[in-house]
Short mmCIF file of C-alpha atoms and ligand atoms in Angstrom, two decimals:
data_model
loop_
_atom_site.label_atom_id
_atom_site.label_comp_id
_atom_site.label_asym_id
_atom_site.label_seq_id
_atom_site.Cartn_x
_atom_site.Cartn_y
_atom_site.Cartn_z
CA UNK A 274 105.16 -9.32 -29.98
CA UNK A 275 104.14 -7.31 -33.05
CA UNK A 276 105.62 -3.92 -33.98
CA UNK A 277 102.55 -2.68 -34.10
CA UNK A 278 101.42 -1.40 -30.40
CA UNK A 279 100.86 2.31 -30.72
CA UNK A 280 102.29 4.13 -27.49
CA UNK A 281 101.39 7.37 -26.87
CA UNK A 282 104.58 8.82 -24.71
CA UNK A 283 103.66 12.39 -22.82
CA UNK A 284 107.00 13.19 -21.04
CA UNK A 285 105.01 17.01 -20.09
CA UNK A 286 106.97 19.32 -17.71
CA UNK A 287 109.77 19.76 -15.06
CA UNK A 288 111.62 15.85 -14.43
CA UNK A 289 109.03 14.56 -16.45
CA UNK A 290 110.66 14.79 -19.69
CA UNK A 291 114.35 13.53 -17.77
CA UNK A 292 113.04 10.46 -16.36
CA UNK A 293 110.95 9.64 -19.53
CA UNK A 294 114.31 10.14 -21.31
CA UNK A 295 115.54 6.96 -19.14
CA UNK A 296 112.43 4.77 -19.98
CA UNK A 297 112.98 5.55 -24.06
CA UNK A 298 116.68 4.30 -23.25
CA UNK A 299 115.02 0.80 -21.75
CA UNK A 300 112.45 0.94 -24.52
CA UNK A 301 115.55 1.13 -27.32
CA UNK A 302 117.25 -1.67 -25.39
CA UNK A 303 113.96 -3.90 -25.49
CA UNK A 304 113.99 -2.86 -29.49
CA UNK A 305 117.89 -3.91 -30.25
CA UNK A 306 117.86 -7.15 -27.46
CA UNK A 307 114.51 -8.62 -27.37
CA UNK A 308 113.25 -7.44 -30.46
CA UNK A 309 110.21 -5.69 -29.17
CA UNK A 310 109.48 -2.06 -30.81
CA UNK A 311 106.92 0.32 -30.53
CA UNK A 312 104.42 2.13 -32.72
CA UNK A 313 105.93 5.35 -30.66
CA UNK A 314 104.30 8.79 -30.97
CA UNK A 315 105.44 11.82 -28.58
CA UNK A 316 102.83 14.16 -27.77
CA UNK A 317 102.51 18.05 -25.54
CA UNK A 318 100.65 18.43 -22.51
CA UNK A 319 100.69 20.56 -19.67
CA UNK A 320 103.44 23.53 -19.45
CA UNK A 321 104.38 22.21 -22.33
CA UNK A 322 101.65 22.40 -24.37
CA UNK A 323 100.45 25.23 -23.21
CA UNK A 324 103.42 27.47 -24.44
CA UNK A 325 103.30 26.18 -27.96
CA UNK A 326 99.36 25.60 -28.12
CA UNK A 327 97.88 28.17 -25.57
CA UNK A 328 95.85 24.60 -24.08
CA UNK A 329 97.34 22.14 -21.02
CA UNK A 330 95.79 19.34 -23.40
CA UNK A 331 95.37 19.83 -27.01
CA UNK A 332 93.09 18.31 -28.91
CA UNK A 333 95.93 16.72 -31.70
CA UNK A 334 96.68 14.96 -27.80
CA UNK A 335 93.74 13.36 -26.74
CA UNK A 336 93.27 12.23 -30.63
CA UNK A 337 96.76 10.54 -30.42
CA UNK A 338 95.53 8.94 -27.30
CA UNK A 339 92.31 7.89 -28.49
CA UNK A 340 94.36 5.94 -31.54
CA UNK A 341 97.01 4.80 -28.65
CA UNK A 342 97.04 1.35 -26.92
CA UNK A 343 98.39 2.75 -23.80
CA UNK A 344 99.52 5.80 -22.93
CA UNK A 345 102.74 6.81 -20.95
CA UNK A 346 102.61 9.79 -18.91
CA UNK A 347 105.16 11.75 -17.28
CA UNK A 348 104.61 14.78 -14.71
CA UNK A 349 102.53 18.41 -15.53
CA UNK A 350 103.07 21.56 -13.90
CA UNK A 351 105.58 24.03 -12.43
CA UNK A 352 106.16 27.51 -10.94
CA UNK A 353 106.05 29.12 -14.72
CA UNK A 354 102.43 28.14 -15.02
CA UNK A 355 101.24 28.87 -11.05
CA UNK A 356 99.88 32.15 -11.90
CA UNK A 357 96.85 30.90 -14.46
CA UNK A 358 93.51 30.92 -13.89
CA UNK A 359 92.50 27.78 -12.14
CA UNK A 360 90.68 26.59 -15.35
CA UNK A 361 93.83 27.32 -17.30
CA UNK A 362 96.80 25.45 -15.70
CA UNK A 363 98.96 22.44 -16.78
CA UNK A 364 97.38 20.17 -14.02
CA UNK A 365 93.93 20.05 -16.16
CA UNK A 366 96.08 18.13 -19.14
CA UNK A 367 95.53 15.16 -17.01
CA UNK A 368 92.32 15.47 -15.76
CA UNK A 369 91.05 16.14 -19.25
CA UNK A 370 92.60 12.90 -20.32
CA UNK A 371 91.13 10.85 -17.73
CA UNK A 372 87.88 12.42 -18.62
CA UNK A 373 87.80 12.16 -22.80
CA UNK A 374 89.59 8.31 -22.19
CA UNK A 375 87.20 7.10 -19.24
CA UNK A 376 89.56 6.17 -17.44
CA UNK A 377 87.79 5.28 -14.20
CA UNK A 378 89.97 2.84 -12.22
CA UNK A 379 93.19 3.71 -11.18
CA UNK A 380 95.84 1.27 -9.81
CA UNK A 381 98.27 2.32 -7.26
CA UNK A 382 100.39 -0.50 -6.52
CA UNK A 383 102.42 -0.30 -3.02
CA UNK A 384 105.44 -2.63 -3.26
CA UNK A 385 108.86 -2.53 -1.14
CA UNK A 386 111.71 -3.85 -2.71
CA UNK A 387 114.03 -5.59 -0.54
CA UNK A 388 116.87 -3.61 -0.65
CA UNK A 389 115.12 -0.41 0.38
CA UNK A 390 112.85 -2.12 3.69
CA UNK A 391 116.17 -0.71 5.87
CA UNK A 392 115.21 2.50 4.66
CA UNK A 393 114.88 4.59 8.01
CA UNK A 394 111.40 6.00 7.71
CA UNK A 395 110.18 2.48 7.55
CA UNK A 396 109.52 0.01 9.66
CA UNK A 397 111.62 -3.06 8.08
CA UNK A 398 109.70 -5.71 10.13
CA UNK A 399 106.25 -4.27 9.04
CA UNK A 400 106.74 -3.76 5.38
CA UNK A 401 109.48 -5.86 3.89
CA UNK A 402 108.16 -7.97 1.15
CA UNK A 403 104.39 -5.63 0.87
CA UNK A 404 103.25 -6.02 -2.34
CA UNK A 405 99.84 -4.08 -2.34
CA UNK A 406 97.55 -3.30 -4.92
CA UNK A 407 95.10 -0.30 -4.40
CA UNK A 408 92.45 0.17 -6.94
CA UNK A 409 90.41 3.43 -6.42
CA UNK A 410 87.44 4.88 -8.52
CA UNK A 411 88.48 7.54 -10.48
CA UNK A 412 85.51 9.11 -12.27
CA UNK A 413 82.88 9.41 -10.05
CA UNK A 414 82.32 9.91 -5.81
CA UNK A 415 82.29 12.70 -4.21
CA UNK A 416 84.74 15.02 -6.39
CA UNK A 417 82.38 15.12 -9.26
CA UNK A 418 78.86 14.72 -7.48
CA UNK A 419 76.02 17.41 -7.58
CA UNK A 420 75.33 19.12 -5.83
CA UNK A 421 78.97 20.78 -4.84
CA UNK A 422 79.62 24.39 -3.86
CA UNK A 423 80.31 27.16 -1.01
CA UNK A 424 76.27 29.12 -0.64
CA UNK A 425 75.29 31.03 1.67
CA UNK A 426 72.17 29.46 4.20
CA UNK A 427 69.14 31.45 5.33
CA UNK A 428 71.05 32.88 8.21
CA UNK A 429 73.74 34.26 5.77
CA UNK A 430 76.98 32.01 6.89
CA UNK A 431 79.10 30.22 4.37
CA UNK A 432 77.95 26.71 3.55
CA UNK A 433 80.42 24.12 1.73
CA UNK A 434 78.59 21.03 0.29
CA UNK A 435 80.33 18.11 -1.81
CA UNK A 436 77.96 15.18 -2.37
CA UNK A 437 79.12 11.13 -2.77
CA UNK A 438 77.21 9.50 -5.26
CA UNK A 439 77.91 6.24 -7.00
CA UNK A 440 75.53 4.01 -8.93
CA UNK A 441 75.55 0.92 -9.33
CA UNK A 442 77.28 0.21 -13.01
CA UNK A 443 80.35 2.59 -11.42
CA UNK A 444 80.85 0.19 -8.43
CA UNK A 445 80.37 -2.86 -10.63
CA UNK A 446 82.65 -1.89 -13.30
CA UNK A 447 85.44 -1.20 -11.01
CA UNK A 448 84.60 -3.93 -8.59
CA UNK A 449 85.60 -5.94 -11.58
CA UNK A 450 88.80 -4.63 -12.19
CA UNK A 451 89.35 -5.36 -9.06
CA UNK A 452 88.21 -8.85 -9.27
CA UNK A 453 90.45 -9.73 -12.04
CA UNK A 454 93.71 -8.38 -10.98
CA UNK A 455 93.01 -10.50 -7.56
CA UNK A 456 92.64 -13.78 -9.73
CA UNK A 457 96.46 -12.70 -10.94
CA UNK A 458 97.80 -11.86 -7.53
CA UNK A 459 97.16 -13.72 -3.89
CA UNK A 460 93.39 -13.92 -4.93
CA UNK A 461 92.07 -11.48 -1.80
CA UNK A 462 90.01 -8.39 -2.26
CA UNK A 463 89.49 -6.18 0.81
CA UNK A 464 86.28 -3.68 0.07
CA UNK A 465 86.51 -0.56 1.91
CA UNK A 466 83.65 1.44 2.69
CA UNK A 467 81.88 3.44 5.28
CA UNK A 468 78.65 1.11 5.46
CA UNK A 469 77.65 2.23 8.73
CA UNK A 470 77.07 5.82 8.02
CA UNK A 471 76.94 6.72 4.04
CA UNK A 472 73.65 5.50 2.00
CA UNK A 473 76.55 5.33 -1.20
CA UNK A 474 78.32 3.03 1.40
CA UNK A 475 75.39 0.68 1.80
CA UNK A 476 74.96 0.49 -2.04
CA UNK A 477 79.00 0.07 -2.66
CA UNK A 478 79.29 -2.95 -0.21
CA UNK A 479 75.91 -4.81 -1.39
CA UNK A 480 76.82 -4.25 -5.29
CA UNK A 481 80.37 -5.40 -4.71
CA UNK A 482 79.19 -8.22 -2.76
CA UNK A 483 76.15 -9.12 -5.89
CA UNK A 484 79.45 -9.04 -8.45
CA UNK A 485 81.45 -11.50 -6.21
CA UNK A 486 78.66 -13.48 -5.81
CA UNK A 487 78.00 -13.38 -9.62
CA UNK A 488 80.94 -13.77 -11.28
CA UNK A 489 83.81 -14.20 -8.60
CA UNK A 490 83.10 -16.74 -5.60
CA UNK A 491 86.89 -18.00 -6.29
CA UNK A 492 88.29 -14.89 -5.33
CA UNK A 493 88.08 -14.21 -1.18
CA UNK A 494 86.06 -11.44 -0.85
CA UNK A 495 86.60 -9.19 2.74
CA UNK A 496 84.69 -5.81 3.30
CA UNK A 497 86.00 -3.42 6.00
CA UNK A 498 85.29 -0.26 7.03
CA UNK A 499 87.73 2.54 5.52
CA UNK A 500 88.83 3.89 9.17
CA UNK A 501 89.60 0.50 10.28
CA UNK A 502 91.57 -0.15 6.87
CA UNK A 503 93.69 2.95 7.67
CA UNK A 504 94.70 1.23 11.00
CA UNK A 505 95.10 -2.21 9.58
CA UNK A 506 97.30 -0.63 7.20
CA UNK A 507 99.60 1.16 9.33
CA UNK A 508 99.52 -1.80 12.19
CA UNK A 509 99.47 -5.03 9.80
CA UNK A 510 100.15 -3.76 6.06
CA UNK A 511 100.79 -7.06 4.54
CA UNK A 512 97.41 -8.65 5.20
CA UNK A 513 96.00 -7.28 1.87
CA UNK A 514 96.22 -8.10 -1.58
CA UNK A 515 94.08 -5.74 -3.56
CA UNK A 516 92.04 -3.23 -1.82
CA UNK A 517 89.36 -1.15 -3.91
CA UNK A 518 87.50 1.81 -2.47
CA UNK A 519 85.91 5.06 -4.28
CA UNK A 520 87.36 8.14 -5.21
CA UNK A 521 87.79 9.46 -1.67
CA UNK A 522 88.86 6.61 0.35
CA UNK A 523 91.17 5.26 -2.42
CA UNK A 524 93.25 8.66 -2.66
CA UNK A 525 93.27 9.05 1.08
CA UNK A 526 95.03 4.96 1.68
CA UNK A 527 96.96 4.83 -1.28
CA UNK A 528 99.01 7.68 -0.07
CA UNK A 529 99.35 6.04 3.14
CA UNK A 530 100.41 2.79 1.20
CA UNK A 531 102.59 4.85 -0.77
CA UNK A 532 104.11 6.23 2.60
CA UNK A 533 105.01 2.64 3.98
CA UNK A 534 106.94 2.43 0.29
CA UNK A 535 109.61 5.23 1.32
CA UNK A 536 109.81 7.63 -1.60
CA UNK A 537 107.66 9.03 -4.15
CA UNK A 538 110.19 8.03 -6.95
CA UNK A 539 110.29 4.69 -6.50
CA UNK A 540 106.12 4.47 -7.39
CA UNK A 541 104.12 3.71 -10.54
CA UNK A 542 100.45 3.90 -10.91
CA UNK A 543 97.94 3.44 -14.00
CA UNK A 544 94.53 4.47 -14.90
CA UNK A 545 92.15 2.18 -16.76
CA UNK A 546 88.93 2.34 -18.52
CA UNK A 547 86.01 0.30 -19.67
CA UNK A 548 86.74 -2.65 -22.38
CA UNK A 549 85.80 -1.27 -25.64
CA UNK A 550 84.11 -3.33 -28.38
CA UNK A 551 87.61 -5.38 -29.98
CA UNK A 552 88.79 -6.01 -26.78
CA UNK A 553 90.66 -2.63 -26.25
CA UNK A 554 91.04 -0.93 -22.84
CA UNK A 555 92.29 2.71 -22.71
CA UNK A 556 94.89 3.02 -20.51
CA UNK A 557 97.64 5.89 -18.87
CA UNK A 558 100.22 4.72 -16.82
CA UNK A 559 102.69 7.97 -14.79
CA UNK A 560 104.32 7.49 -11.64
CA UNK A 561 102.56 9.00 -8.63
CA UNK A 562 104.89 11.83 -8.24
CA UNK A 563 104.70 15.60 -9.51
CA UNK A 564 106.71 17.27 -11.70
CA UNK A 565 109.75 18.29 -8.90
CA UNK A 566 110.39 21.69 -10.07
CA UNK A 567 113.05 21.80 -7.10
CA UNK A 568 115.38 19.40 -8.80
CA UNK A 569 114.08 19.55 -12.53
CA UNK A 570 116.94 20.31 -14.61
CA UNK A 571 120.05 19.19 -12.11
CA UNK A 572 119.88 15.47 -12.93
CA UNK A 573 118.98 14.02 -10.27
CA UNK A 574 115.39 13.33 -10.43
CA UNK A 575 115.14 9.26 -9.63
CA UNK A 576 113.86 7.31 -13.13
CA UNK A 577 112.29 4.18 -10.92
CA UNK A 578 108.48 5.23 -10.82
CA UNK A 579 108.32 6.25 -14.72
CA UNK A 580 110.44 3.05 -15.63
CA UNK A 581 107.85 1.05 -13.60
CA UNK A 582 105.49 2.67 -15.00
CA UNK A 583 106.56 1.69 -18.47
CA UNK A 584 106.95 -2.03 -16.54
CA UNK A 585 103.04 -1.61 -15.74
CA UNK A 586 101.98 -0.73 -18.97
CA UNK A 587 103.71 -3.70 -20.80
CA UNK A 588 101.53 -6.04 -18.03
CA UNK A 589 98.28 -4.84 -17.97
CA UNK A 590 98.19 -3.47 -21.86
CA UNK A 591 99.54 -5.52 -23.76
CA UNK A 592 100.10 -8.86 -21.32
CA UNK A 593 103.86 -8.89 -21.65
CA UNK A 594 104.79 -10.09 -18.05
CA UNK A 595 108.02 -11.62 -18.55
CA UNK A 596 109.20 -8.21 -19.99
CA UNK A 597 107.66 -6.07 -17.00
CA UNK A 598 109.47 -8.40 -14.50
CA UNK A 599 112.74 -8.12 -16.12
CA UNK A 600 112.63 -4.14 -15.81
CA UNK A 601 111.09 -4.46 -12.34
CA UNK A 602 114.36 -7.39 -11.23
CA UNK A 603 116.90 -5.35 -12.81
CA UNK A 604 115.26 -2.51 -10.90
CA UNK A 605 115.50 -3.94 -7.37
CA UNK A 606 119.12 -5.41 -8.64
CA UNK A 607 120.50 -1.86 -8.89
CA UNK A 608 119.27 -1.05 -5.80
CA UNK A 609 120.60 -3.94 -4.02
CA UNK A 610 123.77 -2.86 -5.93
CA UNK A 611 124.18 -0.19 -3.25
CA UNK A 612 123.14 3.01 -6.38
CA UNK A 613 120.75 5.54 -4.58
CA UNK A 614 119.40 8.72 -5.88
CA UNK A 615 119.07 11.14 -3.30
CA UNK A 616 115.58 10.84 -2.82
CA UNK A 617 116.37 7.21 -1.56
CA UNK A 618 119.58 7.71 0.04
CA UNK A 619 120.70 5.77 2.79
CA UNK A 620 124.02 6.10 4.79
CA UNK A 621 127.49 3.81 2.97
CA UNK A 622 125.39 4.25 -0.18
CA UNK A 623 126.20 5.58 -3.37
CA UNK A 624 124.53 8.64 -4.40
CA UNK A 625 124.20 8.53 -8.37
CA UNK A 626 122.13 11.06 -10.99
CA UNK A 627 119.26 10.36 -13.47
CA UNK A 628 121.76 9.38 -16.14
CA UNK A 629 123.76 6.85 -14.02
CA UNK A 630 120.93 5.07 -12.30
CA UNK A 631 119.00 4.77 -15.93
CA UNK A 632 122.75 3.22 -17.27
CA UNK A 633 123.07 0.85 -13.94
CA UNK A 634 119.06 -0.16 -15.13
CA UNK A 635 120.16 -1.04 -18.75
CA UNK A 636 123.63 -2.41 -17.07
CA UNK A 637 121.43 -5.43 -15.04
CA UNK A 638 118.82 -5.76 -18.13
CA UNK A 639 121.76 -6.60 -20.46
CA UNK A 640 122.76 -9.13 -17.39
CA UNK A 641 119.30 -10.57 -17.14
CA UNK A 642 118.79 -11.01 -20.74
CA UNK A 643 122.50 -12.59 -21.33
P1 NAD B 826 106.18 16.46 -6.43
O1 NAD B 826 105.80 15.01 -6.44
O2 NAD B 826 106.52 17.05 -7.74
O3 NAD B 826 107.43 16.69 -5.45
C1 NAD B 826 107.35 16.43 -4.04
C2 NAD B 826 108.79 16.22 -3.50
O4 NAD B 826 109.26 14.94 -3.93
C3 NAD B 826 109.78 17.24 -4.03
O5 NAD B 826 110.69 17.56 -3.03
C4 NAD B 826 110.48 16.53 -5.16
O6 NAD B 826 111.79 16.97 -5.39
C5 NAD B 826 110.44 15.06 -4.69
N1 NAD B 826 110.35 14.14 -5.84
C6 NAD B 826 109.25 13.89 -6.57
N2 NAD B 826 109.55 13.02 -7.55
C7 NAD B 826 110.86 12.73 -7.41
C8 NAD B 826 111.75 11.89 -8.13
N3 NAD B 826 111.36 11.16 -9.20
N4 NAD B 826 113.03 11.83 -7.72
C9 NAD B 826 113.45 12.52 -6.65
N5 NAD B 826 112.65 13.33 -5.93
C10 NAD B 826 111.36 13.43 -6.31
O7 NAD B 826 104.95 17.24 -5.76
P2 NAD B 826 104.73 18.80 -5.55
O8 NAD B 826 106.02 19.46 -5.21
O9 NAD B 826 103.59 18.90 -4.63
O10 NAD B 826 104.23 19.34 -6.96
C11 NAD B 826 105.10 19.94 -7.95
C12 NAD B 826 104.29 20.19 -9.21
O11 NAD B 826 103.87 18.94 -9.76
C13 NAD B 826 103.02 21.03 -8.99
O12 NAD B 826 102.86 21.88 -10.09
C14 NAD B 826 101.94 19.97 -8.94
O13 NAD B 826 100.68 20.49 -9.31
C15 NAD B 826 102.44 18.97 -9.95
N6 NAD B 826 101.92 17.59 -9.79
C16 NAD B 826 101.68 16.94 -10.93
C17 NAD B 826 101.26 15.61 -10.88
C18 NAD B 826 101.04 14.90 -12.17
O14 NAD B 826 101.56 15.32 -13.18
N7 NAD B 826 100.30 13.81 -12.20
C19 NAD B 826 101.13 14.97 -9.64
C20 NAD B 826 101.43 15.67 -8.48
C21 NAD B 826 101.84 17.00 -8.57
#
């Protein structure tokens, strides 16, 4: 690969800026083994930034991640920063960036690695080998539309309104996304929607359904309803491939996917927008968990998500598969191993720290590559 992939890298607050410390130790092992290096640039956001800017998202950031092929986010926000004025706090660093980038589809796979389907909150027979991909709309639905509010009505009470809308280039655009990703994995999209009752649900299913037809009869297209996809989920989880929904039903069942995964720190996620003119695709890629601030600073924080999400960005920015499923086999290998952080612990395990499980991760790498 060229030297020449610009990577933003936004470790931000709490764990974020341990675990991302991990990931720059794969990335320097990629650099001296399999001479791959990075265009790398560190920026501030959240906490972080604001302390030494007064903003949770700077303007020098979203610059950097404008120039940025990818983007690699860690976590924002912590007990320090609780007190601001909603409009004020480290959690708007993201949102901003999803915003200025267009970053409108995010992917949230669900994947259980063999050596943690024993893990007692799951159900081993239901979920070992579920490899899920959820892709939700990120940028539209019903947290953005217009009208949204708490008014009073003619009689005086309190009335809350939040309003779904979706046109058709938003569903098409991510439909797409969608689409594609199937063609790379088992082929099988599963639309979920709420047809029967929402006009936006009418629209989402026939527009999906006019883009298959178009441009993707190969790929096996299923619609379902998003209540029924809840219960097929927690009954029969490994019947899907990709599922895509909107904003609302794709943050409500990827955190039940996640759930059937076992821990937050074992998950990746990224965020992608529209194909630019050239060819390039904005893209942020952070693990699906917050910023701990009950462990941040003891070391024990578990690296996994952020070094998947590192594994994600090298397959879906810059196409570097082989590379993604070394760090994603030496990942499971250290697991099997019998190494657990304590968010992951299981009984006759070993419970090991940040540093330890990020060595053990370089440890199988240097195996893998030998
Ligand atoms: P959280 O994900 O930070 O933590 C939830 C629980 O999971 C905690 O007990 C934590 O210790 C544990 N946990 C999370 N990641 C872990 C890891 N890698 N290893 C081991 N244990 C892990 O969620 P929260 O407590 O609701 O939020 C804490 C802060 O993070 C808040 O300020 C919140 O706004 C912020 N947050 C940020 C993001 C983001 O940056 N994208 C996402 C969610 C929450």
């Amino acid at each position: 690969m060229p030297a020449n992939k610009k990577l933003l890298v936004l470790p931000g607050d709490g764990i974020g800026p341990e675990v991302m410390g991990e990931v720059r130790r794969v990335m320097d092992w990629m650099a001296v083994r399999r001479a791959i290096s990075f265009d790398l640039t560190e920026g501030l956001v959240g906490g972080a930034a604001i302390d030494s800017t007064g903003s949770p998202c700077p303007d020098a950031t979203v610059a950097a991640a404008r120039r940025a092929d990818a983007v690699l986010f860690g976590s924002v926000g912590g007990p320090k920063w609780d007190k601001l004025p909603f409009d004020q706090r480290p959690e708007l660093g993201i949102l901003r960036l999803r915003k200025d980038l267009g970053l409108f589809a995010n992917l949230r796979p669900a994947i259980v690695l063999e050596p943690l389907a024993e893990a007692p909150a799951l159900r081993a027979e239901l979920v070992r080998g579920l490899d899920i991909m959820i892709v939700r709309e990120s940028t539209g639905g019903i947290y953005f539309g217009e009208p949204r509010g708490i008014s009073p009505n003619a009689q005086g009470r309190r009335v809350g309104v939040d309003t779904e809308v979706y046109s058709e280039d938003e569903i098409a655009r991510v439909a797409r996304v969608a689409f594609d990703l199937a063609r790379k994995r088992r082929n099988k999209v599963t639309s979920v929607d709420k047809a029967n009752v929402m006009q936006s649900g009418r629209l989402w299913r026939t527009v999906v359904g006019e883009v298959h037809a178009a441009d993707y009869a190969d790929v096996e297209l299923e619609n379902m309803y998003a209540d029924n996809c809840a219960m097929q989920l927690a009954s029969r989880p490994r019947q899907f491939d990709v599922i895509l929904g909107s904003n609302l039903f794709g943050d409500l069942l990827s955190d039940l996917a996640a759930a059937l995964t076992g821990s937050l720190g074992m998950l990746p996620s990224a965020t992608l927008g529209g194909l630019q003119p050239g060819g390039k695709r904005h893209a942020l890629y952070e693990p699906i968990h917050g910023s701990a601030p009950d462990i941040a600073g003891r070391g024990i924080a578990n690296p996994c998500a952020q070094i998947l999400s590192f594994a994600m960005l090298l397959r879906h920015s810059f196409g570097m598969e082989e590379d993604a499923k070394l760090i994603e086999t030496a990942i499971e290998r250290v697991l099997a191993s019998g190494l657990r952080t304590a968010d992951i612990m299981q009984p006759g395990r070993a419970r090991v720290g940040t540093a330890v499980m990020g060595e053990a991760v370089l440890r199988e790498l240097e195996k893998l590559a030998a």
